[in-house]
Short mmCIF file of C-alpha atoms in Angstrom, two decimals:
data_model
loop_
_atom_site.label_atom_id
_atom_site.label_comp_id
_atom_site.label_asym_id
_atom_site.label_seq_id
_atom_site.Cartn_x
_atom_site.Cartn_y
_atom_site.Cartn_z
CA MET A 1 22.28 26.23 36.33
CA THR A 2 23.95 23.13 37.77
CA ASN A 3 23.06 19.48 37.50
CA ILE A 4 21.92 18.32 40.92
CA LYS A 5 23.78 15.35 42.41
CA LEU A 6 21.65 13.40 44.86
CA SER A 7 22.65 11.21 47.75
CA LYS A 8 22.08 7.47 47.26
CA ARG A 9 19.00 7.68 49.47
CA LEU A 10 17.38 10.51 47.49
CA GLU A 11 18.41 8.91 44.19
CA CYS A 12 16.58 5.75 45.21
CA ILE A 13 13.46 7.80 45.97
CA ALA A 14 13.76 9.59 42.63
CA ASP A 15 13.92 6.25 40.81
CA MET A 16 10.50 5.35 42.25
CA VAL A 17 8.72 8.47 40.94
CA ASP A 18 6.63 7.77 37.83
CA ASN A 19 7.04 9.88 34.71
CA SER A 20 4.70 12.90 34.43
CA SER A 21 3.85 12.80 38.14
CA VAL A 22 2.56 15.77 40.12
CA ILE A 23 4.24 15.37 43.48
CA ALA A 24 3.98 16.81 46.96
CA ASP A 25 7.38 16.61 48.63
CA ILE A 26 6.62 16.82 52.34
CA GLY A 27 9.62 17.94 54.37
CA CYS A 28 11.43 18.97 51.19
CA ASP A 29 14.41 20.54 53.02
CA HIS A 30 16.41 22.32 50.26
CA ALA A 31 14.30 20.88 47.39
CA LEU A 32 17.23 19.00 45.84
CA LEU A 33 15.00 16.01 45.00
CA ASP A 34 12.41 18.24 43.35
CA ILE A 35 15.01 20.09 41.28
CA TYR A 36 16.59 16.81 40.17
CA LEU A 37 13.20 15.40 39.10
CA SER A 38 12.47 18.58 37.19
CA GLN A 39 15.87 18.65 35.46
CA LYS A 40 15.41 15.02 34.40
CA LYS A 41 11.93 15.90 33.08
CA ILE A 42 10.40 13.16 35.24
CA ILE A 43 7.68 15.29 36.85
CA LYS A 44 5.06 17.67 35.56
CA LYS A 45 5.11 19.68 38.76
CA SER A 46 6.26 19.56 42.37
CA ILE A 47 4.92 21.27 45.45
CA ALA A 48 7.82 21.41 47.88
CA CYS A 49 6.58 21.80 51.45
CA ASP A 50 8.48 22.33 54.67
CA ILE A 51 7.62 23.53 58.16
CA THR A 52 10.97 25.32 58.55
CA ILE A 53 11.30 28.81 57.09
CA GLY A 54 15.09 28.56 56.76
CA ALA A 55 14.92 25.31 54.79
CA LEU A 56 12.23 26.70 52.49
CA ASP A 57 14.19 29.91 51.89
CA GLN A 58 17.19 27.83 50.80
CA ALA A 59 14.88 25.73 48.62
CA LYS A 60 13.64 28.91 46.91
CA LYS A 61 17.23 30.02 46.27
CA ASN A 62 18.16 26.63 44.79
CA ILE A 63 15.09 26.65 42.55
CA SER A 64 15.85 30.19 41.37
CA ILE A 65 19.54 29.49 40.73
CA ASN A 66 18.60 26.50 38.59
CA ASN A 67 15.84 28.44 36.79
CA ILE A 68 13.18 25.83 37.55
CA LYS A 69 9.63 26.88 36.73
CA ASN A 70 7.53 23.86 37.74
CA ILE A 71 8.29 23.76 41.49
CA ASP A 72 6.04 25.61 43.91
CA THR A 73 7.29 26.09 47.50
CA ARG A 74 4.88 26.25 50.44
CA LEU A 75 5.38 26.71 54.15
CA GLY A 76 3.35 24.46 56.41
CA ASP A 77 3.07 21.26 58.41
CA GLY A 78 2.57 18.00 56.53
CA LEU A 79 -0.14 18.11 53.88
CA GLU A 80 -1.77 21.27 55.24
CA PRO A 81 -0.44 23.47 52.37
CA ILE A 82 -1.87 21.09 49.74
CA ASN A 83 -5.22 21.93 48.10
CA ASP A 84 -7.63 19.80 46.05
CA ASP A 85 -6.94 21.83 42.91
CA ASP A 86 -3.24 20.94 43.09
CA ASN A 87 -4.19 17.52 41.61
CA ILE A 88 -1.38 15.74 43.46
CA ASP A 89 -0.96 12.10 42.41
CA THR A 90 2.24 11.28 44.31
CA ILE A 91 3.39 12.06 47.86
CA VAL A 92 7.04 11.82 48.92
CA MET A 93 8.08 11.80 52.58
CA SER A 94 11.66 11.09 53.60
CA GLY A 95 13.66 11.44 56.78
CA LEU A 96 10.58 11.65 59.02
CA GLY A 97 9.64 9.33 61.88
CA ASP A 98 6.85 6.79 61.56
CA GLN A 99 4.40 8.53 63.89
CA LYS A 100 4.83 11.85 62.09
CA ILE A 101 4.25 10.18 58.71
CA ILE A 102 1.18 8.29 59.94
CA ASN A 103 -0.26 11.41 61.60
CA VAL A 104 0.24 13.50 58.44
CA LEU A 105 -1.62 10.93 56.33
CA ASP A 106 -4.31 10.09 58.89
CA ASN A 107 -5.18 13.74 59.49
CA ASN A 108 -5.50 14.40 55.75
CA LYS A 109 -7.26 11.32 54.35
CA ASN A 110 -9.53 13.57 52.30
CA LYS A 111 -6.46 14.71 50.35
CA LEU A 112 -5.48 11.17 49.35
CA LYS A 113 -8.36 10.57 46.92
CA SER A 114 -6.28 11.33 43.81
CA VAL A 115 -2.98 10.10 45.29
CA ASN A 116 -1.94 6.93 43.48
CA SER A 117 1.56 6.61 44.96
CA ILE A 118 3.14 7.35 48.32
CA ILE A 119 6.93 7.01 48.51
CA ILE A 120 8.35 6.81 52.00
CA GLN A 121 11.76 6.62 53.61
CA SER A 122 11.41 6.67 57.38
CA ASN A 123 14.13 6.46 60.01
CA THR A 124 11.85 4.61 62.45
CA GLY A 125 8.94 2.20 62.69
CA ILE A 126 8.91 0.69 59.20
CA TYR A 127 6.52 -2.02 60.42
CA ASN A 128 4.04 0.64 61.63
CA ILE A 129 4.20 2.43 58.27
CA ARG A 130 3.65 -0.73 56.24
CA LYS A 131 0.77 -1.74 58.52
CA TYR A 132 -0.93 1.66 58.32
CA LEU A 133 -0.56 2.27 54.57
CA THR A 134 -1.77 -1.21 53.67
CA SER A 135 -4.78 -0.75 55.98
CA ILE A 136 -5.99 2.35 54.07
CA GLY A 137 -5.95 0.91 50.56
CA TYR A 138 -2.31 0.88 49.39
CA PHE A 139 -0.05 -2.05 48.55
CA ILE A 140 3.73 -2.32 48.46
CA GLU A 141 4.79 -1.93 44.83
CA LYS A 142 8.52 -1.46 45.39
CA GLU A 143 10.98 -1.78 48.26
CA LYS A 144 14.70 -1.16 48.28
CA LEU A 145 17.53 -1.07 50.80
CA ILE A 146 20.20 1.61 50.46
CA LYS A 147 23.36 1.90 52.56
CA GLU A 148 24.82 5.35 53.01
CA ARG A 149 27.25 6.59 55.67
CA ASN A 150 27.07 3.19 57.33
CA ILE A 151 23.28 3.42 57.74
CA ILE A 152 20.85 1.09 55.97
CA TYR A 153 17.73 2.90 54.75
CA VAL A 154 14.47 1.33 53.59
CA VAL A 155 12.67 3.09 50.71
CA ILE A 156 9.12 1.92 49.94
CA LYS A 157 6.70 2.84 47.18
CA PHE A 158 3.04 2.27 48.08
CA SER A 159 0.44 2.29 45.30
CA LYS A 160 -3.37 2.21 45.28
CA GLY A 161 -4.68 -1.32 45.72
CA ASN A 162 -5.50 -3.93 48.32
CA VAL A 163 -3.15 -6.79 49.20
CA LYS A 164 -3.17 -8.81 52.41
CA TYR A 165 0.20 -9.28 54.11
CA THR A 166 1.37 -11.47 56.96
CA LYS A 167 2.84 -9.91 60.10
CA LYS A 168 6.25 -11.19 58.99
CA GLU A 169 5.88 -9.44 55.61
CA LEU A 170 4.85 -6.20 57.29
CA MET A 171 7.79 -6.46 59.66
CA TYR A 172 10.53 -7.27 57.15
CA GLY A 173 9.01 -6.33 53.79
CA PRO A 174 7.31 -8.75 51.36
CA LEU A 175 9.56 -7.84 48.45
CA LEU A 176 12.72 -7.70 50.57
CA LEU A 177 11.93 -11.19 51.85
CA LYS A 178 11.36 -12.42 48.31
CA ASN A 179 14.49 -10.85 46.86
CA LYS A 180 17.03 -11.28 49.64
CA ASN A 181 20.41 -9.65 49.10
CA ASN A 182 23.53 -8.90 51.12
CA LEU A 183 22.10 -5.66 52.51
CA PHE A 184 19.03 -7.55 53.71
CA ASN A 185 21.34 -10.00 55.48
CA GLU A 186 23.22 -7.11 57.06
CA LEU A 187 19.95 -5.55 58.24
CA LEU A 188 18.90 -8.81 59.88
CA ILE A 189 22.31 -9.31 61.50
CA ASN A 190 22.05 -5.79 62.93
CA LYS A 191 18.70 -6.75 64.48
CA ILE A 192 20.22 -9.90 65.97
CA ASN A 193 23.14 -7.93 67.40
CA LYS A 194 20.75 -5.38 68.90
CA ASN A 195 18.72 -8.15 70.53
CA ASN A 196 21.90 -9.77 71.87
CA TYR A 197 22.94 -6.45 73.39
CA ILE A 198 19.56 -6.18 75.14
CA LEU A 199 19.89 -9.78 76.34
CA ARG A 200 23.24 -9.03 77.94
CA LYS A 201 21.78 -6.04 79.77
CA LEU A 202 18.65 -7.78 81.04
CA PRO A 203 18.68 -8.87 84.71
CA ASN A 204 18.46 -12.61 85.40
CA ASN A 205 14.89 -12.39 86.67
CA LYS A 206 13.60 -11.26 83.25
CA ILE A 207 13.34 -14.86 82.08
CA ILE A 208 10.31 -14.48 79.80
CA LYS A 209 11.77 -11.42 78.08
CA LYS A 210 15.01 -13.31 77.49
CA ILE A 211 13.18 -16.29 76.01
CA VAL A 212 11.17 -13.99 73.69
CA LEU A 213 14.35 -12.31 72.42
CA LYS A 214 16.13 -15.63 71.89
CA LEU A 215 13.17 -17.01 69.93
CA ARG A 216 13.05 -13.80 67.90
CA ASN A 217 16.71 -14.19 67.02
CA LEU A 218 16.11 -17.78 65.89
CA SER A 219 13.28 -16.55 63.65
CA ILE A 220 15.48 -13.81 62.19
CA LYS A 221 18.33 -16.25 61.54
CA SER A 222 15.94 -18.46 59.57
CA MET A 223 15.36 -15.56 57.15
CA LEU A 224 19.03 -14.96 56.39
CA LYS A 225 20.02 -15.37 52.77
CA LYS A 226 22.00 -18.55 52.28
CA ASN A 227 25.18 -17.87 50.33
#
């Protein structure tokens, strides 16, 4: 048995899991998160799901090596392997794109009745995820930025409840906007640099597009944390 060492990204996700949770880890890969949560006695049980046989086989080996008894592995796409009698109260999805995450949840709304928390780290479309989750009865309880291997990740914990957000809050994160830090500044500067790159590539006849991007950059600059 070895103590699992998580990446910063997975450690941030682990910190958002409530004590005594029953989790479904969708796209569990090698189940390192699940094993860590079990070793730390944070969860009652985990159902580690993955669509890839190879990943799930490695997950089973890791679970066996560490003599973990409260992790069940299941092969399948999204929430398909999850049953009502699993009594899941928390869903974790990390490393998936926004459309995949939204499709998984939208196609399995009947399985969300007992789910109080959904913890998500997506590599794309954070605005789309915030917009969708808050439209189906979840609010943003926690948000955190993590930088690892020169990439800034957004980790969000959604919990049951209804809160109305502005488009700006859905785009940049209500809690991230409220608690601006250096990573938030860096994220915004990256957006400005990306827009500037597009501006340089746009032909001269795309005047309206150029104006939109310039105005967007001005709006982003107004959100930068003042040191």
